[in-house]
């Protein structure tokens, strides 16, 4: 361990001796004789907030990340003082604070396991360059501790032994280990002794995290300014940590419209109108489901946001309507840079109202983006956000665009060394005026937030759909996201896999990659394998720069088209399953994807796995990430599973070779699961669904599955017009029982379920539905055994011979 004197020589300062304690309801203050104050707030029994000042007073307490809806309140709070320490005891945690140096140790109160311990703990360095402090925290690494999280880092899922920086950055053609890239999510989870905790360092300055790289036994995090201000979140299950973090920083404010979970096609750029129509017509002609078509920057007049190039798109309203009649929702890009053009109304208005960002000494922040020289709205000012929201009236309400895509909002500026605003640019920061050093990481988030409010207002009573490139913690409340400008390589396919999983465990599930790769062009094989993975990502969009050829499903050969169709159809069939998972995300913060470590943290085998993941909570998938593969080895987590394609029953807890020729991909269903499936549609709402399939996978034992449904758009579901069905499966040697419980007032169009029975170990002798014996004739014997039942059954018994 490094001793203080060594660190002191490096300019570090430390809290000195404790002198006083004060309690104010749920908040405790510990002061030292060198003006350090630790403010400890008991948020919940398992969530503590630690905040430090070195001057005796705190900054205004303001955060863009923490939502006003975060749950607060605890069951138990006890404070005990002895000569050396204070003990803060809740029903979940025991937190010890040393009087000598304010160092913290946190224990599981039930079994006394040490969960997290300060090494040096809080210390700081004065920043000679900027004034203020560089605030630092160091913690001891536990035996065999693993680390996960941090948003979009294109690194191994387990962060142990690595160091990272958070500074949202436009990163064209980033690679494995490029750091930082587009997002700043300063939240990680630590896992040791089967206990997980999370730390959310809510500091928007440039932050750093070191997980034992610099010193093998120390994890540290620090920021170039602001306060040491972090939340400690106890699990002990990793899923609970992610849910609590999501509770703090917010769940998506509403469900997406179901179409947004369909397949999206994008390119830079589809224009003119005839080209857009050619693409959408081809989807319908080839019967490849698709719900959204994107307009990249060329739809605008000289890249001026909120304008149209009338040569390419003479009548956007008519076009958008015609596309919609054919099931395509139009999504349009909007960037933050506003072209300097005194004839352009958006520019003029923002100038008049003083909405553009300025340099410290007064002139406007001027930077080059697609339109040439631009000024940039200060989205950290509430009035500017309101104005921005209002700009969507024409685009959304009049023209009918149903999704907005926010790009370049890091903010990205071309042709300057740091690719963004200089540090001195001033921001309002909701009345807490500051420089770009503090506002940079939230600039894109605040833009997406303003866009979201505009979309929501002018699309009402339909639900909003927004997508953003830049993000800080909490952005998931407003928008979906994609992982930026990737490359058409096999390595990038595996990066996309890691990023989507990492985003989900960082509270931002509604994410996906540019399928096929943005830069360069994939071979048909890579494209096919990427589609196979992409249909299991919450946000599913093909996008490419268009510089290197086309990336539509028919741009390769007929075999590719057929396989791609098959997988996109699978996505559409599984929509009710994904929608149910989304409901659990907005209700409980449950991630849509679970890396194996989230699925089964107790099994050490999962701690260093990156390829396999669980989609929702019952479907295990593993992409093929190499050319010429006929299958792959993968880890099947504990429990038993059915191969989705063959119904082969496999025991987990071991590695296994799984066949997967180019038209397949390793995919398993958890035993006991009941997976809902829609019929294939070319777009959401194309047909009235008359019957919903339930794929029932027999298990000797019990398993619970769920099915959420509603009108697929609009807000009626918030007034109780949804249906939430719970299916309890109980399998015995000679019997299968399915019990259904339903809540909510929504009546779906379908009246029946078609039960497809997989893996039944006995021949059926008798069927009872709600205590009535049903003729065995009702069983259909096709590929699987199936039967049609009324959707409101309460209990089904299948009894064996
Ligand atoms: C950026 C975006 C990309 C978009 C392009 C043109 O590179 O990341 O998705 O197509 O700008 O707008």
PDB file of C-alpha atoms and ligand atoms in Angstrom, residues 170 172 182 267-268 296-297 333 335 370 405 407-408 469 482 484-485 514 518 541 543-545, ligand 1:
ATOM      1  CA  UNK A 170     -17.059  11.492 -31.707  1.00  0.00           C
ATOM      2  CA  UNK A 172     -15.329   7.528 -36.249  1.00  0.00           C
ATOM      3  CA  UNK A 182     -19.402   8.332 -27.395  1.00  0.00           C
ATOM      4  CA  UNK A 267     -28.122   4.664 -44.788  1.00  0.00           C
ATOM      5  CA  UNK A 268     -26.246   7.901 -45.227  1.00  0.00           C
ATOM      6  CA  UNK A 296     -29.902  11.171 -42.951  1.00  0.00           C
ATOM      7  CA  UNK A 297     -28.560  14.725 -43.380  1.00  0.00           C
ATOM      8  CA  UNK A 333     -31.852  13.165 -38.289  1.00  0.00           C
ATOM      9  CA  UNK A 335     -27.884  17.636 -35.379  1.00  0.00           C
ATOM     10  CA  UNK A 370     -21.788  19.344 -41.992  1.00  0.00           C
ATOM     11  CA  UNK A 405     -32.350  10.816 -34.574  1.00  0.00           C
ATOM     12  CA  UNK A 407     -26.367  12.850 -33.899  1.00  0.00           C
ATOM     13  CA  UNK A 408     -23.057  14.724 -33.497  1.00  0.00           C
ATOM     14  CA  UNK A 469     -25.390   9.086 -30.092  1.00  0.00           C
ATOM     15  CA  UNK A 482     -26.701   3.365 -30.979  1.00  0.00           C
ATOM     16  CA  UNK A 484     -21.740   5.155 -33.266  1.00  0.00           C
ATOM     17  CA  UNK A 485     -19.511   4.819 -36.297  1.00  0.00           C
ATOM     18  CA  UNK A 514     -24.990  -0.094 -36.910  1.00  0.00           C
ATOM     19  CA  UNK A 518     -20.962   1.921 -40.675  1.00  0.00           C
ATOM     20  CA  UNK A 541     -31.095  -0.992 -37.295  1.00  0.00           C
ATOM     21  CA  UNK A 543     -26.934   1.638 -41.068  1.00  0.00           C
ATOM     22  CA  UNK A 544     -23.904   2.390 -43.186  1.00  0.00           C
ATOM     23  CA  UNK A 545     -22.040   5.364 -44.546  1.00  0.00           C
TER      24      UNK A 545
HETATM   25  C1  LIG B   1     -22.222  10.549 -38.184  1.00  0.00           C
HETATM   26  C2  LIG B   1     -23.156   9.506 -37.633  1.00  0.00           C
HETATM   27  C3  LIG B   1     -23.680   8.633 -38.750  1.00  0.00           C
HETATM   28  C4  LIG B   1     -24.342   9.503 -39.803  1.00  0.00           C
HETATM   29  C5  LIG B   1     -23.381  10.577 -40.309  1.00  0.00           C
HETATM   30  C6  LIG B   1     -24.041  11.563 -41.257  1.00  0.00           C
HETATM   31  O1  LIG B   1     -21.068   9.956 -38.665  1.00  0.00           O
HETATM   32  O2  LIG B   1     -22.573   8.745 -36.629  1.00  0.00           O
HETATM   33  O3  LIG B   1     -24.573   7.678 -38.241  1.00  0.00           O
HETATM   34  O4  LIG B   1     -24.775   8.728 -40.871  1.00  0.00           O
HETATM   35  O5  LIG B   1     -22.852  11.296 -39.213  1.00  0.00           O
HETATM   36  O6  LIG B   1     -25.109  12.199 -40.683  1.00  0.00           O
END
